[in-house]
PDB file of C-alpha atoms and ligand atoms in Angstrom:
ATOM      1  CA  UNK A   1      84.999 132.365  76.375  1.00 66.00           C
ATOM      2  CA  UNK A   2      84.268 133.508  79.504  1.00 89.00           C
ATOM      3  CA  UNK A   3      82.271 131.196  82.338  1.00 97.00           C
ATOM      4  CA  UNK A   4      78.693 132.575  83.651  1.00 98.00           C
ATOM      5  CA  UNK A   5      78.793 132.241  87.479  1.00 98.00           C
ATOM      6  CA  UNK A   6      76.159 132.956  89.819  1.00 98.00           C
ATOM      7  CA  UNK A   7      75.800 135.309  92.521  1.00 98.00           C
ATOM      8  CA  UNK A   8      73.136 135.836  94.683  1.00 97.00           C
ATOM      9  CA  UNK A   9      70.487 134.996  92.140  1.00 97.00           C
ATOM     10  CA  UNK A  10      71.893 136.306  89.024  1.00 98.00           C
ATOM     11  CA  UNK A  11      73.693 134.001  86.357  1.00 98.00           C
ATOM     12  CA  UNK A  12      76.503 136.730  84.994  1.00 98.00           C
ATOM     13  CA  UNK A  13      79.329 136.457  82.739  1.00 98.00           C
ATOM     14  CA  UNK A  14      82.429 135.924  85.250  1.00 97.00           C
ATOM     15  CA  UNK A  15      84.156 139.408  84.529  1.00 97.00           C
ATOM     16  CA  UNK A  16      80.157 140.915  85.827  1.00 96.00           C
ATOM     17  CA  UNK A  17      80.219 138.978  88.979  1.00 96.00           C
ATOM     18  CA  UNK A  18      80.319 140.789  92.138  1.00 97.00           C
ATOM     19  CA  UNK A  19      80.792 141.177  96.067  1.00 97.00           C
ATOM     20  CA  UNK A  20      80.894 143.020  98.545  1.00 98.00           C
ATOM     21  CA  UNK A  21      84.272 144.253 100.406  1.00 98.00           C
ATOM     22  CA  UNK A  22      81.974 144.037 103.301  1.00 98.00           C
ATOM     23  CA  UNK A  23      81.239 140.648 103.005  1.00 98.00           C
ATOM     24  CA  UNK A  24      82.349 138.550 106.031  1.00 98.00           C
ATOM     25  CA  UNK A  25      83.803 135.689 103.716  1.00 98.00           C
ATOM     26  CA  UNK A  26      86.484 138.240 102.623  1.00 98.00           C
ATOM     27  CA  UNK A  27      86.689 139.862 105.828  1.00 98.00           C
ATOM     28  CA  UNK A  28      86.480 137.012 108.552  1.00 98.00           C
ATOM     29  CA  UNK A  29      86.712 134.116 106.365  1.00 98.00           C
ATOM     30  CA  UNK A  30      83.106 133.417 107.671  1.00 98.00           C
ATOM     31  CA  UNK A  31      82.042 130.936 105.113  1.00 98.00           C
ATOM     32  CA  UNK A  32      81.921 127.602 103.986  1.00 98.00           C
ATOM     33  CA  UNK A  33      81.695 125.653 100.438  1.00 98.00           C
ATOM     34  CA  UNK A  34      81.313 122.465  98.663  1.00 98.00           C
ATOM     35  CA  UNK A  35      82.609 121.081  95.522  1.00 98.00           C
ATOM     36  CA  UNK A  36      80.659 119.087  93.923  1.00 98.00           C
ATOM     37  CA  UNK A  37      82.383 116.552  91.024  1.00 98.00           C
ATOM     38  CA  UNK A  38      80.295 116.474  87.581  1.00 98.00           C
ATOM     39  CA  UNK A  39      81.106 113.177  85.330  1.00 98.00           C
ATOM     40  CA  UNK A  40      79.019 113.068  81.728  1.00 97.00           C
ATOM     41  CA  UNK A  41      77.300 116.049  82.772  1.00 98.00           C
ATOM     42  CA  UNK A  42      76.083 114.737  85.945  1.00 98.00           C
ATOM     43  CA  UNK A  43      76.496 115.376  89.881  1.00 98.00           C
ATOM     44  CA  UNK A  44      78.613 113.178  91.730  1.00 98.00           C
ATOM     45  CA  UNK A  45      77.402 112.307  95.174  1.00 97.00           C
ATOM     46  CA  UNK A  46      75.302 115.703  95.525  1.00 98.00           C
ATOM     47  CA  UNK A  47      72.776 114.622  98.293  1.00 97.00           C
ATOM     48  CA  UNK A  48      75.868 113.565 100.288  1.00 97.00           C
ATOM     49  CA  UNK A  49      77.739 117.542  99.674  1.00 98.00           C
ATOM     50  CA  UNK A  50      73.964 119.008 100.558  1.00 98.00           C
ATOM     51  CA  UNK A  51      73.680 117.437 103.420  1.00 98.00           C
ATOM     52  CA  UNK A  52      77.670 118.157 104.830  1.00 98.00           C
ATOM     53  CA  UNK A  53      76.790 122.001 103.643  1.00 98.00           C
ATOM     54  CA  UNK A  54      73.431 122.409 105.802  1.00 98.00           C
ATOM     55  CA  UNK A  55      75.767 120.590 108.830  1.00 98.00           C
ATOM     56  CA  UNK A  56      78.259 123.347 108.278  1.00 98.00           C
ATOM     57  CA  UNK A  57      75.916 125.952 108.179  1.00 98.00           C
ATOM     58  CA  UNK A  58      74.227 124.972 111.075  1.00 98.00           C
ATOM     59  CA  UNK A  59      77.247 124.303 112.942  1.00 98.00           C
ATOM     60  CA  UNK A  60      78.104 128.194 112.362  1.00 98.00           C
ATOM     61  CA  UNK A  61      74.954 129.857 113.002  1.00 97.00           C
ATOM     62  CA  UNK A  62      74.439 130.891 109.307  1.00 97.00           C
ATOM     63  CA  UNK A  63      71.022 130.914 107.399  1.00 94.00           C
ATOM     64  CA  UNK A  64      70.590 128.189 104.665  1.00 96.00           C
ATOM     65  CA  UNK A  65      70.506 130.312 101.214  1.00 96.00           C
ATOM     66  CA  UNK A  66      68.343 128.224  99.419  1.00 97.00           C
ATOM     67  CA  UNK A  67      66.869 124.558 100.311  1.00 97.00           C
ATOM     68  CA  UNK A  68      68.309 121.144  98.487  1.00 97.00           C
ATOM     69  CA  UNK A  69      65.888 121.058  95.394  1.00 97.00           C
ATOM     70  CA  UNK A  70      66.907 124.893  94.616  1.00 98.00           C
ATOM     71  CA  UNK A  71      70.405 123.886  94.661  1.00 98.00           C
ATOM     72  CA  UNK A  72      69.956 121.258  92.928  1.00 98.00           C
ATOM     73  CA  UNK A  73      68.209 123.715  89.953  1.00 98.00           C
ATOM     74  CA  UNK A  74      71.183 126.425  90.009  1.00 98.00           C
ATOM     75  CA  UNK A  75      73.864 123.145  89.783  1.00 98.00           C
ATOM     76  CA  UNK A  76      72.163 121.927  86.914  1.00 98.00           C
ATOM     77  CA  UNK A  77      71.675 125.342  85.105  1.00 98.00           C
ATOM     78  CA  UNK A  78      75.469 126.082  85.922  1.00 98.00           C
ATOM     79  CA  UNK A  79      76.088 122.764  84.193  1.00 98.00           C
ATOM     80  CA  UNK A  80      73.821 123.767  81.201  1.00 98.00           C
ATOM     81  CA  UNK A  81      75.185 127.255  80.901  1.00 98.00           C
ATOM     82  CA  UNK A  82      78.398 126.468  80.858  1.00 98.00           C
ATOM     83  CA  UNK A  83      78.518 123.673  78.676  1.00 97.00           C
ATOM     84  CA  UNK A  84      80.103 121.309  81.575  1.00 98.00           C
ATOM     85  CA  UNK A  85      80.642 117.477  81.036  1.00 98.00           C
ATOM     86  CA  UNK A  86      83.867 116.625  83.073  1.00 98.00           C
ATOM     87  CA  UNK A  87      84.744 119.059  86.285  1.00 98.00           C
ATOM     88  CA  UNK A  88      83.876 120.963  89.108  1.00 98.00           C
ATOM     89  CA  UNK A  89      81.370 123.184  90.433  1.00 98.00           C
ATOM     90  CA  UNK A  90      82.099 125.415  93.624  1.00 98.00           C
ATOM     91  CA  UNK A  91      79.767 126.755  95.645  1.00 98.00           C
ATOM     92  CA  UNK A  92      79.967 128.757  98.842  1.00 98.00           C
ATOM     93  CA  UNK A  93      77.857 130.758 101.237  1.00 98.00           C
ATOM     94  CA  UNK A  94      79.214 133.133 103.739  1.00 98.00           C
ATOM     95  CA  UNK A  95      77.362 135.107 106.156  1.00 98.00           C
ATOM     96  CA  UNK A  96      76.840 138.089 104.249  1.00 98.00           C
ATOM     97  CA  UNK A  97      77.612 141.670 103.953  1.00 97.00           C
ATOM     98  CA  UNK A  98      77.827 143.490 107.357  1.00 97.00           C
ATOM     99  CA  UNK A  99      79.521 146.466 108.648  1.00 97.00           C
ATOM    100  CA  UNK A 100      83.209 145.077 110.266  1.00 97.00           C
ATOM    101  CA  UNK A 101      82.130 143.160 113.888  1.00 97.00           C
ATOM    102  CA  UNK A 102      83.559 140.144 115.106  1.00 98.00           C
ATOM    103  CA  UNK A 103      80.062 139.538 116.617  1.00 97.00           C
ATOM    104  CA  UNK A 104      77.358 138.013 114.015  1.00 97.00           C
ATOM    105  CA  UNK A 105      75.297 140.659 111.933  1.00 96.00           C
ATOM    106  CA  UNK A 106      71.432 140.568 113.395  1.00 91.00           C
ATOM    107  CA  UNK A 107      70.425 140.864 109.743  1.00 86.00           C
ATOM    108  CA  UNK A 108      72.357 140.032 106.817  1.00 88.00           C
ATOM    109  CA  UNK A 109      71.222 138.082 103.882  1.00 94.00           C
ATOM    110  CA  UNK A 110      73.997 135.025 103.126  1.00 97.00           C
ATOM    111  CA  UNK A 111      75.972 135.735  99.983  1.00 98.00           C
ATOM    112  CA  UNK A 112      75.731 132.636  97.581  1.00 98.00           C
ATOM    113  CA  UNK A 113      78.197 132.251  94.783  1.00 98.00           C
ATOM    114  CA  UNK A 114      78.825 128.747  92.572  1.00 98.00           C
ATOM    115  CA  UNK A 115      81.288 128.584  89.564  1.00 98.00           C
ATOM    116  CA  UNK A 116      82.286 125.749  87.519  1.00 98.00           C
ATOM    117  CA  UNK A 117      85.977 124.267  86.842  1.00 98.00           C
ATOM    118  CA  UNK A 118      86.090 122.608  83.696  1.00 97.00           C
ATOM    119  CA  UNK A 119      89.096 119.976  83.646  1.00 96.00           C
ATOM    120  CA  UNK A 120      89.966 116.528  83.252  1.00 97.00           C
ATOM    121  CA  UNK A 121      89.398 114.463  86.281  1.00 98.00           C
ATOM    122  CA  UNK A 122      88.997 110.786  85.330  1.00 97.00           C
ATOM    123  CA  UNK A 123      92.387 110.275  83.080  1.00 95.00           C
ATOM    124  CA  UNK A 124      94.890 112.328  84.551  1.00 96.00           C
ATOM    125  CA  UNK A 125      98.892 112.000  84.829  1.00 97.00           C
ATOM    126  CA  UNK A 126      98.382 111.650  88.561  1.00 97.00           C
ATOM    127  CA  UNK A 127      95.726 108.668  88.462  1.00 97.00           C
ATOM    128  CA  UNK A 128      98.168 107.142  86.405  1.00 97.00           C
ATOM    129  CA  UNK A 129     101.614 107.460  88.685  1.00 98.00           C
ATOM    130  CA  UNK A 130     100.436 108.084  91.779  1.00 98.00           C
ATOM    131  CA  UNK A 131     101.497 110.854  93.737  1.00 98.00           C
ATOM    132  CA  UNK A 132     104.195 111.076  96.381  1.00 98.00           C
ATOM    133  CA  UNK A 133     103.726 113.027  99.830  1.00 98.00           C
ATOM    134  CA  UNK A 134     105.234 114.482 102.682  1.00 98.00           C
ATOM    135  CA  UNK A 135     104.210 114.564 106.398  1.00 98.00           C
ATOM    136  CA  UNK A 136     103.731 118.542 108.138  1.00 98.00           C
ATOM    137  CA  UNK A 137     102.675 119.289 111.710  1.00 98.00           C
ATOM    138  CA  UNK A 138      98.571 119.996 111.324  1.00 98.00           C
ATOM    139  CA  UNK A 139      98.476 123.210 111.789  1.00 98.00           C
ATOM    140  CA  UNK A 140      94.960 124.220 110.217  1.00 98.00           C
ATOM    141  CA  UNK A 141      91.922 125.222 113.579  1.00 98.00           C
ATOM    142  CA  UNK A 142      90.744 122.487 115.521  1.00 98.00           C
ATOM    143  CA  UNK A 143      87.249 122.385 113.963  1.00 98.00           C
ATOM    144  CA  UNK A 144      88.013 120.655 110.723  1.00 98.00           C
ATOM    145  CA  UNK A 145      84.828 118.821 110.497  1.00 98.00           C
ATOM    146  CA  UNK A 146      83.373 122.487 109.068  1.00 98.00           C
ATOM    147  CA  UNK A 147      84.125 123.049 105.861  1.00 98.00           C
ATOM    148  CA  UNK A 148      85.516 126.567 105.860  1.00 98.00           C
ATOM    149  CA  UNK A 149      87.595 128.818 103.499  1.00 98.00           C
ATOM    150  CA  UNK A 150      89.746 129.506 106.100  1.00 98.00           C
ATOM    151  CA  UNK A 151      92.487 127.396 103.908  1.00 98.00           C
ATOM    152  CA  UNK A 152      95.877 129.169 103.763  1.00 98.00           C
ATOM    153  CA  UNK A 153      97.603 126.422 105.942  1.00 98.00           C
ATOM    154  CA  UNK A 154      96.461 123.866 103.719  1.00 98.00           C
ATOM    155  CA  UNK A 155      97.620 126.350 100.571  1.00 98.00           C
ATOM    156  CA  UNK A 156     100.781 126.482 102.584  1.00 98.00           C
ATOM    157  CA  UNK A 157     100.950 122.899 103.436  1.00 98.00           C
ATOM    158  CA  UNK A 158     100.683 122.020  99.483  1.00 98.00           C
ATOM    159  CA  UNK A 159     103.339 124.791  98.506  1.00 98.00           C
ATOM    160  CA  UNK A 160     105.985 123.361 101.189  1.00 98.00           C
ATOM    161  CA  UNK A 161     105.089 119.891  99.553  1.00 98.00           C
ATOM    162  CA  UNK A 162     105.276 121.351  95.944  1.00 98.00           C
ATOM    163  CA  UNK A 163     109.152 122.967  96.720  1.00 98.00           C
ATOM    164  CA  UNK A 164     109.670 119.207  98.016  1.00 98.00           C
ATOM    165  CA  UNK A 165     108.953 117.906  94.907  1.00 97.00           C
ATOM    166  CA  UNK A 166     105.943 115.887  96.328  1.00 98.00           C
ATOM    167  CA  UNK A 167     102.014 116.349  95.218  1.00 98.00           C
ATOM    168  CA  UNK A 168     100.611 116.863  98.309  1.00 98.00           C
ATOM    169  CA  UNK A 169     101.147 116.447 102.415  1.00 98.00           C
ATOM    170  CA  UNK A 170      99.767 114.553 105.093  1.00 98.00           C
ATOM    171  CA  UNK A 171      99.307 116.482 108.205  1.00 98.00           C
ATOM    172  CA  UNK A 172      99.988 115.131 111.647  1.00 98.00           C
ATOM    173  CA  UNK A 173      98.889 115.514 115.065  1.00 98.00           C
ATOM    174  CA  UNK A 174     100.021 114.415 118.435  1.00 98.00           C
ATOM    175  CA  UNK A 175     101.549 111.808 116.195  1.00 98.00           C
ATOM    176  CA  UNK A 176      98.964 110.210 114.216  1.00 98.00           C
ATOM    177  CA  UNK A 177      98.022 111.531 110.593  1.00 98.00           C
ATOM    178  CA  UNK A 178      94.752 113.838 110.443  1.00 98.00           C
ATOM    179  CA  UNK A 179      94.318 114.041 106.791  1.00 98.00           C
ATOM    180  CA  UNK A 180      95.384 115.206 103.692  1.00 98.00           C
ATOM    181  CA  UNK A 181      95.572 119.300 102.656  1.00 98.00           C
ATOM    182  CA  UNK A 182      92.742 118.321 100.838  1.00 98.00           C
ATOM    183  CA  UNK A 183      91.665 115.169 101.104  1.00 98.00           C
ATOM    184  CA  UNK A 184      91.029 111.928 103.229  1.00 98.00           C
ATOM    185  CA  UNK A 185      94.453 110.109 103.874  1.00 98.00           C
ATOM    186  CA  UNK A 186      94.347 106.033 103.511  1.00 98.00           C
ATOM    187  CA  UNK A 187      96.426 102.802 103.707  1.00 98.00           C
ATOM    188  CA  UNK A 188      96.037  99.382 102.505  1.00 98.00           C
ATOM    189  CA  UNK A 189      97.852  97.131 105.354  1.00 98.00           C
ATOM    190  CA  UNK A 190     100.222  94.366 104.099  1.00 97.00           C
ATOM    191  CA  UNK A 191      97.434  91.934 105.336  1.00 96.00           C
ATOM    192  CA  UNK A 192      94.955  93.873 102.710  1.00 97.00           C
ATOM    193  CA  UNK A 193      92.825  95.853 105.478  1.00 98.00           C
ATOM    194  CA  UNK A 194      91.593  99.686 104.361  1.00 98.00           C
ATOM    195  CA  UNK A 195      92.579 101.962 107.209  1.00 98.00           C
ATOM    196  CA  UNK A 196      91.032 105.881 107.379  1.00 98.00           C
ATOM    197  CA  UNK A 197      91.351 108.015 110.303  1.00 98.00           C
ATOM    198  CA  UNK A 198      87.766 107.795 112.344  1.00 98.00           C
ATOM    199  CA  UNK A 199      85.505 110.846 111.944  1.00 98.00           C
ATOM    200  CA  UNK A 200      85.892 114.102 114.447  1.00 98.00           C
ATOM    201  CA  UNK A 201      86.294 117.161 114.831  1.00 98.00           C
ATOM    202  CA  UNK A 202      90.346 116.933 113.708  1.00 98.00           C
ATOM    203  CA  UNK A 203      89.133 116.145 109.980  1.00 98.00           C
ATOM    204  CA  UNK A 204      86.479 116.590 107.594  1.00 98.00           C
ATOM    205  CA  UNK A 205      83.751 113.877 106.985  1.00 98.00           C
ATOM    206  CA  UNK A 206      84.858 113.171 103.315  1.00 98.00           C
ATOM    207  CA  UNK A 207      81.607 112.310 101.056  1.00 98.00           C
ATOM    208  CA  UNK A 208      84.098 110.412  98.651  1.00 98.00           C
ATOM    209  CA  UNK A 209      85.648 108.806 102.031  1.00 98.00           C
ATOM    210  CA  UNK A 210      81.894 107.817 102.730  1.00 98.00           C
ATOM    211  CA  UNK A 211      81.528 106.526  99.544  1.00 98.00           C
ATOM    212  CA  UNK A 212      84.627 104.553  99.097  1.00 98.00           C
ATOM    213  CA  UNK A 213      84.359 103.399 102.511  1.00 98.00           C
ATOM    214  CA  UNK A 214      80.291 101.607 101.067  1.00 97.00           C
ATOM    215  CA  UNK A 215      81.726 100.315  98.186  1.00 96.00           C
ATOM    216  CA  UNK A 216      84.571  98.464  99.370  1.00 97.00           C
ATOM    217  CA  UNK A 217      82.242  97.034 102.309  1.00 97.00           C
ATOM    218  CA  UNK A 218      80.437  95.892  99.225  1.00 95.00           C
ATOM    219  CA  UNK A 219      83.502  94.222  97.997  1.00 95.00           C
ATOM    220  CA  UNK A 220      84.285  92.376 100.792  1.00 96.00           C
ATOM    221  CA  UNK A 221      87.067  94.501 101.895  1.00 97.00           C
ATOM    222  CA  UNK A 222      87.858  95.181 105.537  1.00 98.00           C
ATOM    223  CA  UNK A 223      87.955  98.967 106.663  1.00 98.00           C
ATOM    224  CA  UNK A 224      89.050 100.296 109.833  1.00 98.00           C
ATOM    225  CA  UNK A 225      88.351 103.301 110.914  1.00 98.00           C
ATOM    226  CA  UNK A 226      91.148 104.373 113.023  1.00 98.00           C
ATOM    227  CA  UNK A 227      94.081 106.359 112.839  1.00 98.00           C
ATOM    228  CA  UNK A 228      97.738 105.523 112.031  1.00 98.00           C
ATOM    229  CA  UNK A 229     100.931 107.114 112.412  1.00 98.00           C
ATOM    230  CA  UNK A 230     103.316 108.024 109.579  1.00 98.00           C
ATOM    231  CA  UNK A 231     105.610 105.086 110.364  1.00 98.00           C
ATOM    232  CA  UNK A 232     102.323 102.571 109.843  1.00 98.00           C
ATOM    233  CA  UNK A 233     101.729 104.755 106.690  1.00 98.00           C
ATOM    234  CA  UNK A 234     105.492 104.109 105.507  1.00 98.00           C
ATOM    235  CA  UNK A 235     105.858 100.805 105.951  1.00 97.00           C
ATOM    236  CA  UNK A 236     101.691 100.153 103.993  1.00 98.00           C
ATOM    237  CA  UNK A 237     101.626  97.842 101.195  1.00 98.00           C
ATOM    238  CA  UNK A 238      99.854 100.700  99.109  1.00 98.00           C
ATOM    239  CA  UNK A 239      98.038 104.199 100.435  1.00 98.00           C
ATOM    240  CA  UNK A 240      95.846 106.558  98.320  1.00 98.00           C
ATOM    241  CA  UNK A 241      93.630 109.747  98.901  1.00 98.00           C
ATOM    242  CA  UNK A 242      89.834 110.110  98.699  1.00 98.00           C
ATOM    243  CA  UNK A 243      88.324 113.641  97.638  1.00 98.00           C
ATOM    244  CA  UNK A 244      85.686 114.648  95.629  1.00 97.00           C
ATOM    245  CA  UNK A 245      88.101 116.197  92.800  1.00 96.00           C
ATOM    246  CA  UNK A 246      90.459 113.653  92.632  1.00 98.00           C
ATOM    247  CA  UNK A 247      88.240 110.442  93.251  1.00 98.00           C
ATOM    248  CA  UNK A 248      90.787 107.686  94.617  1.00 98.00           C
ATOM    249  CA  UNK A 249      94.045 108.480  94.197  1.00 98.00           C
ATOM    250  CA  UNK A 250      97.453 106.762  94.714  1.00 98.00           C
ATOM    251  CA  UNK A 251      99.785 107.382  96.630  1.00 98.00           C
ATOM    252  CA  UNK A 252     103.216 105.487  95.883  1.00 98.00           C
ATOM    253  CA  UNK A 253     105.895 107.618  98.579  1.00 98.00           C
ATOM    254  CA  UNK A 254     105.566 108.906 101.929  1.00 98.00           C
ATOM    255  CA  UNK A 255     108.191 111.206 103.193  1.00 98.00           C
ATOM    256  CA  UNK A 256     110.804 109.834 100.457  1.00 96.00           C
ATOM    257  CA  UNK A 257     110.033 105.999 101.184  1.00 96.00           C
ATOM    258  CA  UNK A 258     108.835 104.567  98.563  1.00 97.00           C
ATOM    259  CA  UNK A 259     105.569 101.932  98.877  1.00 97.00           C
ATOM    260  CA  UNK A 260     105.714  98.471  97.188  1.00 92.00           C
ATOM    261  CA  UNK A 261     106.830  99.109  93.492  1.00 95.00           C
ATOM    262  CA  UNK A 262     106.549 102.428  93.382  1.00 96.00           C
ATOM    263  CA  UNK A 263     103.508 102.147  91.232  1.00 97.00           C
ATOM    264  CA  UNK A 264      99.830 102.412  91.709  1.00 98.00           C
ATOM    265  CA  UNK A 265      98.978  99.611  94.147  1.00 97.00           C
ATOM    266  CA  UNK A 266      96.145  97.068  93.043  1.00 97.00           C
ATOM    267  CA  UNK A 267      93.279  97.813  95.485  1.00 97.00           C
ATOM    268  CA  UNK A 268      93.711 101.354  95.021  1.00 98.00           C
ATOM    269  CA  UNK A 269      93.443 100.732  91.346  1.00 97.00           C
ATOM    270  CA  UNK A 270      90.428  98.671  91.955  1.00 97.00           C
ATOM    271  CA  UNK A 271      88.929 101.111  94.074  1.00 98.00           C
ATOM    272  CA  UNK A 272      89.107 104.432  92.119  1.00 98.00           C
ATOM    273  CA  UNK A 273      87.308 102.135  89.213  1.00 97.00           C
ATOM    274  CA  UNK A 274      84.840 100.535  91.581  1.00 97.00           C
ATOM    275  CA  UNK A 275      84.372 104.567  92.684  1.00 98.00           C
ATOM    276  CA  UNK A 276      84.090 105.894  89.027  1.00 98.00           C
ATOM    277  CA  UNK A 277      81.879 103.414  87.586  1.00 97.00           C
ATOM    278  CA  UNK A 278      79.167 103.719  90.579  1.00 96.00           C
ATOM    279  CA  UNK A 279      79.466 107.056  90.135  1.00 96.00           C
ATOM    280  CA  UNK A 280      78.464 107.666  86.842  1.00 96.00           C
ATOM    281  CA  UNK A 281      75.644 105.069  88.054  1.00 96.00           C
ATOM    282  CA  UNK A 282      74.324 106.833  90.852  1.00 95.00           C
ATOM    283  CA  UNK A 283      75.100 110.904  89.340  1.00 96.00           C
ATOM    284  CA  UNK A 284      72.205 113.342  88.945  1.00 97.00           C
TER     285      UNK A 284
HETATM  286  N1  LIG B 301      89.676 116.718 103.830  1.00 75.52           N
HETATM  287  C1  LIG B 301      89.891 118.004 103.486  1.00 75.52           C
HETATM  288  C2  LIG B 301      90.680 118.872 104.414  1.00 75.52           C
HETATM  289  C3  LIG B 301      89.378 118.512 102.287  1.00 75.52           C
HETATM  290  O1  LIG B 301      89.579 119.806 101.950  1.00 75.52           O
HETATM  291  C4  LIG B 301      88.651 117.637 101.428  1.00 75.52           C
HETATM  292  C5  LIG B 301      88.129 118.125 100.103  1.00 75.52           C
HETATM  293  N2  LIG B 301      87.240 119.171 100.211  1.00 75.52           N
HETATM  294  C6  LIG B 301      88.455 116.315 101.827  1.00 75.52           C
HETATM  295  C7  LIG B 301      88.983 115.895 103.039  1.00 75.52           C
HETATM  296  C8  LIG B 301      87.683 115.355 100.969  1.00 75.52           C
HETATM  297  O2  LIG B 301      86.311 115.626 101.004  1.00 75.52           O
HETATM  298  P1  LIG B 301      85.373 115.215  99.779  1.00 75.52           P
HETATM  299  O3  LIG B 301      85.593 113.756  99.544  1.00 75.52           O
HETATM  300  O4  LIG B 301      84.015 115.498 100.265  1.00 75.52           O
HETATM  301  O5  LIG B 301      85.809 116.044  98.630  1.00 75.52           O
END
């Protein structure tokens, strides 16, 4: 069965959905997205992924396609349409369809494009192991805090990880660790204290970093926002990841050295459960 996606206005069946080769996302990788989770049929955290995509726009010049409550309206048709309890939906906007300039069209009219991903995200083999990771030199442009599609070093990044044998990679910069290909890098210190890399232009503002971050303030937790070198990250009683499609995940090896057990840690347990359960709360 195929998905209906929409373009531009139109819901069409997947194989009907179309582009232009002009169109500066495919030429100059001048556009940005968001993925948005859906759990029971619901939005995870959408005001939070509306308000990073308006910053991003902004931040690039581009015109907003559509305001928030429109958005809202095409998410929750895409979820109707397709039949979507548990996945994804991606949206992006690029700048449009312009004859080839590296300077901004005058007029173009921003291309807007969502489809969902239907999969599994709450019970996976991952959530239940853990995942182990390497450390790479961070690559990626130095304006991370936009969320671009400019992502073939991260693609990269996760395929030298992948012929590693590891899940993902942590990338690292003038010695610290930025983040992960695609997703916000955390420890838990041996003394219990959360520790995420402070927000800049060297990562991306995570919404489920935000939201993690709340809840286990709620909790009585300690977080620091700071960052920490791989050596700190090795010698962590537990680390996980934070990201929108994966929730709180944990992390149980860094660069071959195994953390604690080798097993899913306890807080990061308690924190992707914490995170699920006031998600399905809070979704729209
Ligand atoms: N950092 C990077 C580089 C990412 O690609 C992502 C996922 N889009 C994240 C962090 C996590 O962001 P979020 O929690 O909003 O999914």
């Amino acid at each position: 069965m195929s998905r209906i996606v929409y373009v531009n206005g139109d819901y069409v069946p997947e194989e009907e959905a179309r582009v232009s080769v002009f169109d500066r996302g495919f030429l100059f990788a001048d556009a940005v997205y968001e993925v948005t989770t859906v759990l029971g049929g619901k939005l995870v955290d959408f005001p939070g992924h509306m308000a990073r995509l308006a910053r991003s726009l902004d931040e690039l010049d581009m015109a907003h396609p559509a305001d928030d409550a429109t958005l809202l309206g095409i998410h929750h048709e895409m979820v109707a349409r397709n039949g979507l309890t548990e996945g994804l939906i991606y949206l992006q906007v690029t700048r449009g369809a312009a004859d080839r300039d590296f300077l901004y069209p005058e007029a173009a009219e921003p291309t807007l494009v969502l489809f969902t991903q239907e999969k599994p995200l709450v019970d996976t083999p991952a959530a239940r192991a853990g995942i182990s990771v390497i450390t790479l030199p961070d690559r990626r442009w130095a304006r991370r805090d936009i969320k671009t599609v400019q992502l073939l070093y991260p693609s990269m990044a996760k395929m030298a990880a992948k012929r590693a044998g590891a899940g993902d990679a942590w990338m690292v910069e003038d010695g610290k660790v930025t983040e992960g290909t695609s997703n916000n890098a955390w420890i838990v210190t041996r003394d219990g204290r959360l520790v995420t890399r402070d927000l800049s232009p060297a990562i991306l503002a995570g919404i489920t970093r935000a939201a993690v971050m709340r809840y286990a303030r709620e909790a009585q937790m300690t977080v620091e926002e700071r960052a920490f070198t791989p050596e700190e990250a090795r010698e962590a009683a537990e680390a996980f990841v934070t990201s929108a499609s994966t929730f709180v995940l944990p992390v149980v090896a860094i660069d071959g050295a195994t953390l604690g057990d080798g097993r899913p840690g306890p807080v990061a347990q308690r924190l992707r459960a914490l995170y699920i359960e006031e998600s399905r709360k809070a979704a729209l």
